[in-house]
GROMACS .gro file of C-alpha atoms in nm:
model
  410
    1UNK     CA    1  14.402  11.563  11.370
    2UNK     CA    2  14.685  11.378  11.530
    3UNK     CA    3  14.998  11.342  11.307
    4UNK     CA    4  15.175  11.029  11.340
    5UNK     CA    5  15.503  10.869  11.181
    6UNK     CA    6  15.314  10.697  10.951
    7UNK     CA    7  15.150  11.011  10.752
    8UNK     CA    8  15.292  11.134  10.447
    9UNK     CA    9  15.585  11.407  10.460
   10UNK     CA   10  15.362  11.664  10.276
   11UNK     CA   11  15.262  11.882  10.555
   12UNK     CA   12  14.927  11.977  10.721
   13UNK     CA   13  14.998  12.345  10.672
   14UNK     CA   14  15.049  12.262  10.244
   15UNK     CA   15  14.725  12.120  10.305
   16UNK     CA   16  14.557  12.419  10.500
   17UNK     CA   17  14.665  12.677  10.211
   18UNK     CA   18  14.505  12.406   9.949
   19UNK     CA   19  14.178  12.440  10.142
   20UNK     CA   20  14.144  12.785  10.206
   21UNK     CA   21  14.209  12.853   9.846
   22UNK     CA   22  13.991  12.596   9.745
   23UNK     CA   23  13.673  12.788   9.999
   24UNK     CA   24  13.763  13.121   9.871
   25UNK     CA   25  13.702  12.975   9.508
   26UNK     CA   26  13.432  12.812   9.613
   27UNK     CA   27  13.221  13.120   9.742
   28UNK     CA   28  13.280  13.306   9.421
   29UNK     CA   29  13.143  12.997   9.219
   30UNK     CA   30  12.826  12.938   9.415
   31UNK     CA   31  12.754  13.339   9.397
   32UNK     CA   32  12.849  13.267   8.998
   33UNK     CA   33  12.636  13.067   8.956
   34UNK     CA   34  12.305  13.270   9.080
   35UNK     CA   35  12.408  13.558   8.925
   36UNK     CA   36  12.380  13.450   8.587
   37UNK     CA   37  12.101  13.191   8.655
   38UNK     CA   38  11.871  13.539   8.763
   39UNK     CA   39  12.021  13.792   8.553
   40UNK     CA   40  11.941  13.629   8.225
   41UNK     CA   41  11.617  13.503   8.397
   42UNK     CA   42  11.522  13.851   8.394
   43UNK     CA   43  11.648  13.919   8.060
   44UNK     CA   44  11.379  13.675   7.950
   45UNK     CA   45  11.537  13.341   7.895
   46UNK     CA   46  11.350  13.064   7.875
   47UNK     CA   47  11.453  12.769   8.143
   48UNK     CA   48  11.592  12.593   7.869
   49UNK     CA   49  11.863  12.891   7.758
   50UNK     CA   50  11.913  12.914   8.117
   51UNK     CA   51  12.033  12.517   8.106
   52UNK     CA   52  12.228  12.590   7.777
   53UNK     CA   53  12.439  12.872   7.965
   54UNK     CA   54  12.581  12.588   8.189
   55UNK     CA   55  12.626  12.328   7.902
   56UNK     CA   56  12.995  12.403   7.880
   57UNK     CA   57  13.001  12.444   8.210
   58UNK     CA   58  12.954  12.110   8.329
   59UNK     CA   59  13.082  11.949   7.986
   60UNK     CA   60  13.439  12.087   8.027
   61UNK     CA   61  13.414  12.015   8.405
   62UNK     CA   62  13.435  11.623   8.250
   63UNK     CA   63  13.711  11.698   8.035
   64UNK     CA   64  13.901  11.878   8.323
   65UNK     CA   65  13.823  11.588   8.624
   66UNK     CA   66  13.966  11.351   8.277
   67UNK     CA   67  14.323  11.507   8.222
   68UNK     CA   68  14.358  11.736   8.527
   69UNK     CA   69  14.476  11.397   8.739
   70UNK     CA   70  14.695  11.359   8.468
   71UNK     CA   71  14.846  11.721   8.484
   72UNK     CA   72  14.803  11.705   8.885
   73UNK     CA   73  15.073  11.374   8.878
   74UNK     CA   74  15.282  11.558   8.635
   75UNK     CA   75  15.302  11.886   8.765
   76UNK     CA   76  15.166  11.892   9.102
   77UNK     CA   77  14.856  12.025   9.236
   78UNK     CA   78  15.010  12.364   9.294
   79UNK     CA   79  14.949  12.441   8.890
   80UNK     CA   80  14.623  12.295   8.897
   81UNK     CA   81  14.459  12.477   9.233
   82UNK     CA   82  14.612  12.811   9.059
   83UNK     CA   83  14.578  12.765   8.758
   84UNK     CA   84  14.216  12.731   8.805
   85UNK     CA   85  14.185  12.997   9.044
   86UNK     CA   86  14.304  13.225   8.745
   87UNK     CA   87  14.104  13.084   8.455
   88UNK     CA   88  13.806  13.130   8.731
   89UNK     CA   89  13.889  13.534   8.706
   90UNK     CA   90  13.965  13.564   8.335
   91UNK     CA   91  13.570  13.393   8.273
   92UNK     CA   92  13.455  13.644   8.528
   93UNK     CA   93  13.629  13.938   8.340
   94UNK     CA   94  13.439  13.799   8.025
   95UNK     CA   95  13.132  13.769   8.131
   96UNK     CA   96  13.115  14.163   8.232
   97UNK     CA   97  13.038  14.334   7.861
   98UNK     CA   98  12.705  14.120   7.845
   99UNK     CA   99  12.367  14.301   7.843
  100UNK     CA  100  11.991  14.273   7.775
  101UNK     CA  101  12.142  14.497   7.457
  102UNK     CA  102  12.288  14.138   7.295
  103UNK     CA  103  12.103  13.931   7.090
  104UNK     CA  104  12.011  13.580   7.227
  105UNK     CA  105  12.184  13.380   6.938
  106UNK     CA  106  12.499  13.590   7.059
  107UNK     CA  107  12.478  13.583   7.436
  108UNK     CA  108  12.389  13.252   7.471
  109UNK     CA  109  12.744  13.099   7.273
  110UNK     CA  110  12.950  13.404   7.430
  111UNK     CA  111  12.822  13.283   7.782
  112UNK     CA  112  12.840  12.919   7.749
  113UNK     CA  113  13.241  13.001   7.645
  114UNK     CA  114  13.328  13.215   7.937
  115UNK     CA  115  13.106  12.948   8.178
  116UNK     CA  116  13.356  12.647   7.990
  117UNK     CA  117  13.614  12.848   8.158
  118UNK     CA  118  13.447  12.877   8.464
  119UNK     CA  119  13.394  12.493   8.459
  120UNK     CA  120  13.731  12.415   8.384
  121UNK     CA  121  13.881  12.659   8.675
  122UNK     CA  122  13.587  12.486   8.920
  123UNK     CA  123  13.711  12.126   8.844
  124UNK     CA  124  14.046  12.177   8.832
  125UNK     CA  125  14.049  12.382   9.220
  126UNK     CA  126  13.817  12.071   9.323
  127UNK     CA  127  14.054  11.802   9.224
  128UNK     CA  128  14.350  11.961   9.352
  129UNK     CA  129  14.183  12.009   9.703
  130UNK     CA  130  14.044  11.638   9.719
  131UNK     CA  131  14.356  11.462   9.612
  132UNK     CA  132  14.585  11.646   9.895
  133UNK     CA  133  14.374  11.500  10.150
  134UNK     CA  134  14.463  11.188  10.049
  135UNK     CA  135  14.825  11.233  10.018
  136UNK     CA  136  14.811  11.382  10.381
  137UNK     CA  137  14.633  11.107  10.553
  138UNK     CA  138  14.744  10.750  10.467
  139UNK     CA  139  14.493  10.454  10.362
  140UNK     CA  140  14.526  10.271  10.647
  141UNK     CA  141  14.437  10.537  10.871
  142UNK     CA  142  14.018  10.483  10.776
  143UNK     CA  143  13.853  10.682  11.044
  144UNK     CA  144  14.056  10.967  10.985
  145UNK     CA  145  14.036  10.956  10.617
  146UNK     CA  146  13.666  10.985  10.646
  147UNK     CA  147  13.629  11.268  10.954
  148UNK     CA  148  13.851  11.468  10.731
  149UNK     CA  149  13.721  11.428  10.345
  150UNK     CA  150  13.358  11.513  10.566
  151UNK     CA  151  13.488  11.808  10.714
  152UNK     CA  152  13.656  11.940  10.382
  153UNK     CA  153  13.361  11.874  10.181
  154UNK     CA  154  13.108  11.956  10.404
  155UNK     CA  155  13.227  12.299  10.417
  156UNK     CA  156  13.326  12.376  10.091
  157UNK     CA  157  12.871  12.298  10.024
  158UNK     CA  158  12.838  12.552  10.297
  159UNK     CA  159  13.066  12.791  10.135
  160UNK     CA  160  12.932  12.754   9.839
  161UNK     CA  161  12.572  12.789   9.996
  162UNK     CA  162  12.647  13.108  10.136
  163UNK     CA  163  12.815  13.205   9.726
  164UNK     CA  164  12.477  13.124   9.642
  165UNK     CA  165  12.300  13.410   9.929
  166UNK     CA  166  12.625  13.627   9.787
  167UNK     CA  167  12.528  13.642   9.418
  168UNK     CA  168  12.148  13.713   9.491
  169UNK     CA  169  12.321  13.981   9.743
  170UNK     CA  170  12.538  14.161   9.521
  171UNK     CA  171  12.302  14.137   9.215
  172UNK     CA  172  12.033  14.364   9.360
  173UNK     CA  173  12.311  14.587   9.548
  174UNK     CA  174  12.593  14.666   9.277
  175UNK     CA  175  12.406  14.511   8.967
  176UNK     CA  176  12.532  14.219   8.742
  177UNK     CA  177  12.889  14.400   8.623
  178UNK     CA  178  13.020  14.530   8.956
  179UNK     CA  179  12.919  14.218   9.117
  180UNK     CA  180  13.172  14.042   8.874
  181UNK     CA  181  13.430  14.302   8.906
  182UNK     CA  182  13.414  14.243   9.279
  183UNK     CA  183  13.429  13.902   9.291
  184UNK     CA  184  13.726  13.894   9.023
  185UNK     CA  185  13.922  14.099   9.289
  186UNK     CA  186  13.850  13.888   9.599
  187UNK     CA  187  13.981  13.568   9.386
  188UNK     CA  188  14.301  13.818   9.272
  189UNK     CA  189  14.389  13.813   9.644
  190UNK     CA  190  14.389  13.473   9.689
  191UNK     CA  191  14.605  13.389   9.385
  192UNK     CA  192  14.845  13.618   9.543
  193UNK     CA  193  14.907  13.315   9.835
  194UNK     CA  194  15.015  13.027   9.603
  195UNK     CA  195  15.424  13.103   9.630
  196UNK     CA  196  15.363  12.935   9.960
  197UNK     CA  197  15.258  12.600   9.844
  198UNK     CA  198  15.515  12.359   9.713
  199UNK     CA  199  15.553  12.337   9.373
  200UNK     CA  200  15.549  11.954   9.375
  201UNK     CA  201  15.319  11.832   9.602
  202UNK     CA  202  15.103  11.601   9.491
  203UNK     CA  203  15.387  11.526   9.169
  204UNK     CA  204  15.462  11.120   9.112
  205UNK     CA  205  15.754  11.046   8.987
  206UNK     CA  206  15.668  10.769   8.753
  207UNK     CA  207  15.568  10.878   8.407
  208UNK     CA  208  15.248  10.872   8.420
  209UNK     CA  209  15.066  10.733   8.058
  210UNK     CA  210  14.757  10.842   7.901
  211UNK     CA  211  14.591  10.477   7.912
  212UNK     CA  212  14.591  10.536   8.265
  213UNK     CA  213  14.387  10.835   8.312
  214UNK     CA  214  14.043  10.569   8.283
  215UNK     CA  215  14.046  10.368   8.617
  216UNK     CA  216  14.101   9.978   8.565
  217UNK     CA  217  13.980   9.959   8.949
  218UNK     CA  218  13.605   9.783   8.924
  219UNK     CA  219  13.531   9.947   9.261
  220UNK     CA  220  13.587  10.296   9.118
  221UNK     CA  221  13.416  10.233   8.821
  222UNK     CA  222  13.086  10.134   8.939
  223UNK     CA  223  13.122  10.427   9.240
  224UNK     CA  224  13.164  10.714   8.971
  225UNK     CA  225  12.876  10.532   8.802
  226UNK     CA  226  12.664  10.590   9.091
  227UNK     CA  227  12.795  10.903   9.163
  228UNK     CA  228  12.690  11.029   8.778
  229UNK     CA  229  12.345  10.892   8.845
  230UNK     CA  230  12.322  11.058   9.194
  231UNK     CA  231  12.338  11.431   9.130
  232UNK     CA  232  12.195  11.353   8.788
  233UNK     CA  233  11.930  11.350   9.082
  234UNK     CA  234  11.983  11.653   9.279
  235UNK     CA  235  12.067  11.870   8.968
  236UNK     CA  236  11.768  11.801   8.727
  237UNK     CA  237  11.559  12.007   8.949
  238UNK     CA  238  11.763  12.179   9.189
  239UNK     CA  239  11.990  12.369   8.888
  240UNK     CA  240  11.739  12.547   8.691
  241UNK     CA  241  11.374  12.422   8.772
  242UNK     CA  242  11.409  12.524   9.190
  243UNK     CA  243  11.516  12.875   9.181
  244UNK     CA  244  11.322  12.976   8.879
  245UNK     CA  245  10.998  12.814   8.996
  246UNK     CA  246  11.062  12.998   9.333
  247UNK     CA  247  11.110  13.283   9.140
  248UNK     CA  248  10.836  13.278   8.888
  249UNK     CA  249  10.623  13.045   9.055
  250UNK     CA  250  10.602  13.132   9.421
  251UNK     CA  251  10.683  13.531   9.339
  252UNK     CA  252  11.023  13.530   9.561
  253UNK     CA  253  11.285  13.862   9.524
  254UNK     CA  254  11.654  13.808   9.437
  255UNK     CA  255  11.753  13.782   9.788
  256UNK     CA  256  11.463  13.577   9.840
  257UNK     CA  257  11.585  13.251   9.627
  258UNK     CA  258  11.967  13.326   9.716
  259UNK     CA  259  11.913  13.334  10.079
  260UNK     CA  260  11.707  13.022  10.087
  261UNK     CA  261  11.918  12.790   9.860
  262UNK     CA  262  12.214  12.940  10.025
  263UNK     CA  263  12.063  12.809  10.353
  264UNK     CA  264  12.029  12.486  10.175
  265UNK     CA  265  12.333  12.382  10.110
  266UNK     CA  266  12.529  12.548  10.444
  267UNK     CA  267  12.294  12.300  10.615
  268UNK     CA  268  12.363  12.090  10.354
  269UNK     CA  269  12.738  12.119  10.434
  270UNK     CA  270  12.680  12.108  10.789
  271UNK     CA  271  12.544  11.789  10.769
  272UNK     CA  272  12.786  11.667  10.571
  273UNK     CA  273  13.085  11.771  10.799
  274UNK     CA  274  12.891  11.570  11.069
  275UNK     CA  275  12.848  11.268  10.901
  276UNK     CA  276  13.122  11.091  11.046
  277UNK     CA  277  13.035  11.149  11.422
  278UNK     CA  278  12.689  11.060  11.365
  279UNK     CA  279  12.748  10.761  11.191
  280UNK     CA  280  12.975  10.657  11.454
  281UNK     CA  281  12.723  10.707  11.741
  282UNK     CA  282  12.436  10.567  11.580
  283UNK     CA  283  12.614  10.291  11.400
  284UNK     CA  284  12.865  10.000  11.442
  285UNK     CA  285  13.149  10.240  11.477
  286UNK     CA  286  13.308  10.141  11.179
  287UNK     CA  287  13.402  10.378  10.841
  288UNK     CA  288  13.123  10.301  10.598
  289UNK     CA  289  13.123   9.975  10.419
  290UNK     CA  290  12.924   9.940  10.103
  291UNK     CA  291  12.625   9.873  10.239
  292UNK     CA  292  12.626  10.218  10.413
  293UNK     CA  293  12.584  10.398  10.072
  294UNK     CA  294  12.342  10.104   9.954
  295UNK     CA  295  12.123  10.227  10.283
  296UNK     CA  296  12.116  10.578  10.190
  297UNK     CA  297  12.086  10.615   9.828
  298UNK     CA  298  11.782  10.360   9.908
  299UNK     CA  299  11.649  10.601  10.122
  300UNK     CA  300  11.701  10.944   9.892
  301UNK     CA  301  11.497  10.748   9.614
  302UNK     CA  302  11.113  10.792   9.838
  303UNK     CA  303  11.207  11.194   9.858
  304UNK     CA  304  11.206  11.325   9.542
  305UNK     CA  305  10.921  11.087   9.464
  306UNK     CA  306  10.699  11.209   9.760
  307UNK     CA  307  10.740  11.543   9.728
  308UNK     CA  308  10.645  11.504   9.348
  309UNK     CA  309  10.332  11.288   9.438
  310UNK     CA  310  10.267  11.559   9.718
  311UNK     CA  311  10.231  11.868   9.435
  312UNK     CA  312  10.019  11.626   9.216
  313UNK     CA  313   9.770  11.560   9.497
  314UNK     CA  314   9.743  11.938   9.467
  315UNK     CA  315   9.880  12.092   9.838
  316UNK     CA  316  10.057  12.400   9.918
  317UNK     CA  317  10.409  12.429   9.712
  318UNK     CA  318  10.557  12.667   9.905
  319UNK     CA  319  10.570  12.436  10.266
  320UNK     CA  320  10.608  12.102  10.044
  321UNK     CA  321  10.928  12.224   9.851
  322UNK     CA  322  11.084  12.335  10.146
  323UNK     CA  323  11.008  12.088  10.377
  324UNK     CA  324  11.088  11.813  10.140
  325UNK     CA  325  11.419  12.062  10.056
  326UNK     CA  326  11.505  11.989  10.368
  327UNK     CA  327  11.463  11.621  10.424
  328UNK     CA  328  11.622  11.578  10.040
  329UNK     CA  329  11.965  11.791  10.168
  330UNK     CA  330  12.011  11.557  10.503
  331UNK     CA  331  11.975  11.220  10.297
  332UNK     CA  332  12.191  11.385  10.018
  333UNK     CA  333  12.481  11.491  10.293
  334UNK     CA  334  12.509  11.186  10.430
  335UNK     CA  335  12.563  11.016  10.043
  336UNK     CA  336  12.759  11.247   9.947
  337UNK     CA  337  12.981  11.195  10.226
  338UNK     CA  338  13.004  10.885  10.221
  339UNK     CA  339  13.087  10.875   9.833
  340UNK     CA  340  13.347  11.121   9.905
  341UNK     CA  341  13.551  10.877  10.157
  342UNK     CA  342  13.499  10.560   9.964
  343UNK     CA  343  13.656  10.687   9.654
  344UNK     CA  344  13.964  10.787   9.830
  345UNK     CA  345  13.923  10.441  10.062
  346UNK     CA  346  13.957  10.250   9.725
  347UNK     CA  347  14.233  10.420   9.581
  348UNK     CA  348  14.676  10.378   9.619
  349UNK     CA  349  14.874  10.599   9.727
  350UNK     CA  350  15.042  10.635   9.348
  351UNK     CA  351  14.676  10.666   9.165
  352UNK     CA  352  14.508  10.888   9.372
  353UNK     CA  353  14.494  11.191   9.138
  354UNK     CA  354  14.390  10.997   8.874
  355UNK     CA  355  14.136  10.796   9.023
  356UNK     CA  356  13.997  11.134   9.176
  357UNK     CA  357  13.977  11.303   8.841
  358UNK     CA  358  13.812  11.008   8.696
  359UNK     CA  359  13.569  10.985   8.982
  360UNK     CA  360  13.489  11.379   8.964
  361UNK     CA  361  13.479  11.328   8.602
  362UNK     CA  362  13.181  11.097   8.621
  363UNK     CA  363  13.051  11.355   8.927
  364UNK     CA  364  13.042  11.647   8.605
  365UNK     CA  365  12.911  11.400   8.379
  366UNK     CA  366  12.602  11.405   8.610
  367UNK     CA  367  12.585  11.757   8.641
  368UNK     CA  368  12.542  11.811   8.254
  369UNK     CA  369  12.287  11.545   8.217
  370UNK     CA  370  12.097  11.710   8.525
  371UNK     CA  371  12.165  12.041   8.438
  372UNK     CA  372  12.027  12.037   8.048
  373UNK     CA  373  11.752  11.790   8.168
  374UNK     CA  374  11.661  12.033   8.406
  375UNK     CA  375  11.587  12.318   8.200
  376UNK     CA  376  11.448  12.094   7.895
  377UNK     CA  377  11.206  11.932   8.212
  378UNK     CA  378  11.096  12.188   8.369
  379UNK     CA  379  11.005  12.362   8.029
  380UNK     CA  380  10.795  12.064   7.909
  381UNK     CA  381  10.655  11.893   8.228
  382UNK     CA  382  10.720  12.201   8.512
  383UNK     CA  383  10.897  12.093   8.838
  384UNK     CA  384  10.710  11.787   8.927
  385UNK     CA  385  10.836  11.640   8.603
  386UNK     CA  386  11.191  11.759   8.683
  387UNK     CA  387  11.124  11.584   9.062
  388UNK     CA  388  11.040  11.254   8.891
  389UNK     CA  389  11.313  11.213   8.667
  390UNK     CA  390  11.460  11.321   9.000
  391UNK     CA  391  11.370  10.954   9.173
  392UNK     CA  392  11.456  10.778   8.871
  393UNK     CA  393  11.809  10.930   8.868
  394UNK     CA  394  11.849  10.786   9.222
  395UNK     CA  395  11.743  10.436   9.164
  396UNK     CA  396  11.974  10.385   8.894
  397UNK     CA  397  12.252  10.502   9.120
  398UNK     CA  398  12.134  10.226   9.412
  399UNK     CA  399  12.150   9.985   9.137
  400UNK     CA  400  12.474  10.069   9.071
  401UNK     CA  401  12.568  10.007   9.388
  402UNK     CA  402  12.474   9.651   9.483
  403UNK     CA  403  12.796   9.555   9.260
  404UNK     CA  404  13.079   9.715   9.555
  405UNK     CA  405  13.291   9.552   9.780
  406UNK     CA  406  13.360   9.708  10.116
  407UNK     CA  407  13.675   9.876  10.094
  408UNK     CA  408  13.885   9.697  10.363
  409UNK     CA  409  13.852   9.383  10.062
  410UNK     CA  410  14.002   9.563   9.776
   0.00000   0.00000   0.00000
C-alpha cells in the first residue's frame, strides 16, 4: 500500500503487529471451536447441548462489540487486542479439568462460562484489529480502504479455517487436554509482543459518553441489521447442524470434518481477500455502492434454498452439501466483504471504534440466534430444516438493505 501525506500518523508497522496478533488468535479460536464442538459430541451431547456450550459464547461477544469501542476510545486498542488475547488463554486453561466423568447439568454451565470468556477475548481481538485499519487508511482514500479491510478479513476466515483442520488435528493426536495446553502456550508467545504496540493508538481524546456507544448513523443501523440477519444465515446450519451431520450422518473421522470445513473457510477467505480485484475487473471500477451488497445478498438467498430443496427431492448428501458448500462460501465472501468496507466507508474518523463495536455487536447478535437455532433445528427438523431457516435469514437481511445510501452520500 502506498503511504501518502494524507494517512494518519499511526504507523503501518502498529498496524502489522495488530494483525499478526489478531491471526495468531484467530487460529487458536477456529481450532477452539472444533474441539469442543467433537469432544462433547462424542461424550454424547445432544445437538442442542452442543448449541448451549456456545450460548455465552456468542451472547458476551454482543456485550463485548457494545462497550469494547467504548474501552478501545478510552484506552486504546493496545488493552483491548491484549487483553483479549489473555482472557482467550485463561478460558483455555479452564476448559482443561472437563471429562466424560462430569455430569451434564455441571459441564454444560462450567463450559458455557469458560466459552463467555472465550467470546469476550474473540470480540474484543476482532474489534481492535478492524478499527486500526481504519485509523491507518483515511475515508477518502475508498479503494484502498476496501483492498485492505478484504485482505485483513479475508485472511483472518482462512486462518481461522485452517484453526478449524487444527482442532480436529490435535484432538485425535494429543487428545482434548494437551490440545488446550498447547494452544494456551502458542497464544502465551504472542502476548509476549504487545510492549511493541503503542499504548494509545486508537485513544480519542474527547470523553467519550455512554449514550454514544448505540450508533445515531441510519446507515449503520440498518447495515448491522443486515449483517445480524446474514450470518443468522450461515450459522444456523453451518455451527452445529454441518459438522455433526457430517459426522453422524455421512460417517466422517475427526480429521475428516476439520479438514473439510477448514478448507471451507481458507477458500472462503481467499475469496474474500480477492473481492476487491474482482469486483474491479468485472465491474464499473468503483468501491461498492449499496446496490453491490443488494446484488449479492439477493443472490445468497437461492443457495441455501436449493440445496435444501435438493436433499428433499431425495439425491446424494454427500456431493449436494459440498457442492452447494462451495457455491454458499463464494456468494458469502463476496458479502461479507463488502459489509466489511461499507461499515468503515460510513463511519468518521472520531467514531470509528464505536461504530465498529456496534456493527460487530449486531454481527454476534447473529451468531447467537444462528448458533442456538442451529442446534434446536437440526434436533427437531435435521439439516434441511436448519438450511431453510437458512434462506429465510438471508431475505430478511436483503430487505434490510433496500433502505442504504451509497456511501459517497452520507
Amino acid at each position: 500500500m502506498k503511504q501518502t501525506s494524507t494517512l494518519n500518523p499511526i504507523s503501518i508497522r502498529s498496524y502489522g503487529l495488530v494483525t499478526l496478533a489478531y491471526w495468531g488468535f484467530t487460529v487458536t479460536d477456529g481450532a477452539l471451536r472444533m474441539l469442543v464442538l467433537l469432544y462433547f459430541h462424542t461424550l454424547g451431547y445432544t445437538p442442542l447441548e452442543v448449541a448451549m456450550l456456545f450460548l455465552f459464547y456468542e451472547f458476551f461477544g454482543i456485550v463485548t462489540n457494545l462497550f469494547g469501542g467504548w474501552l478501545a476510545s478510552r484506552w486504546g486498542v493496545k488493552l483491548t487486542l491484549y487483553g483479549g488475547i489473555a482472557m482467550q488463554i485463561v478460558a483455555l486453561l479452564l476448559l482443561t479439568p472437563v471429562n466424560e466423568s462430569w455430569a451434564i447439568a455441571l459441564a454444560v454451565p462450567y463450559v458455557m462460562c469458560a466459552q463467555a470468556i472465550s467470546g469476550i477475548a474473540k470480540d474484543l481481538t476482532k474489534m481492535s484489529s478492524k478499527s486500526a485499519i481504519r485509523l491507518v487508511i483515511p475515508k477518502e482514500e475508498q479503494s484502498s480502504l476496501f483492498k485492505w479491510v478484504a485482505v485483513l478479513t479475508g485472511s483472518k476466515n482462512a486462518l481461522k479455517g485452517v484453526g478449524f483442520f487444527l482442532g480436529g488435528l490435535l484432538l485425535a493426536t494429543f487428545g482434548y487436554v494437551n490440545a488446550l495446553l498447547i494452544m494456551a502456550a502458542g497464544l502465551s508467545i504472542v502476548l509476549l509482543s504487545s510492549h511493541w504496540l503503542p499504548a494509545n493508538m486508537g485513544k480519542v481524546k474527547a470523553k467519550v459518553k455512554f449514550r454514544q456507544l448505540f450508533s445515531k448513523s441510519p446507515e449503520i443501523n440498518v447495515l448491522s441489521t443486515a449483517r445480524f440477519f446474514l450470518f443468522g444465515a450461515r450459522d444456523v446450519w453451518f455451527v452445529v447442524g454441518l459438522p455433526v451431520f457430517l459426522y453422524g450422518g455421512l460417517g466422517w473421522s475427526f480429521e475428516q470434518v476439520g479438514g473439510f470445513l477448514a478448507i471451507w473457510v481458507i477458500g472462503y477467505g481467499l475469496v474474500q481477500s480477492l473481492a476487491p480485484t474482482l469486483l474491479r475487473r468485472f465491474g464499473d471500477g468503483r468501491p461498492p455502492q449499496a446496490s453491490t451488497i443488494r446484488f449479492w445478498t439477493g443472490a445468497l438467498i437461492l443457495v441455501p434454498a436449493a440445496i435444501a430443496l435438493i436433499l428433499q427431492l431425495g439425491y446424494a448428501p454427500a456431493p449436494t452439501i459440498i457442492i452447494g458448500l462451495l457455491i454458499f462460501g463464494v456468494i458469502f465472501a463476496f458479502n461479507s466483504a463488502v459489509h466489511s468496507y461499507l461499515v468503515l466507508a460510513y463511519t468518521e474518523d472520531d467514531k470509528v471504534a464505536l461504530n465498529v463495536g456496534f456493527y460487530y455487536m449486531a454481527n454476534s447478535g447473529g451468531r447467537l440466534a444462528g448458533t442456538v437455532l442451529s442446534g434446536l433445528v437440526f434436533q427437531l427438523y435435521g439439516l434441511v430444516g436448519c438450511l431453510w431457516v437458512s434462506a429465510v435469514f438471508v431475505l430478511l437481511a436483503e430487505i434490510a438493505t433496500f433502505q442504504l445510501a451509497d456511501p459517497r452520500a452520507v
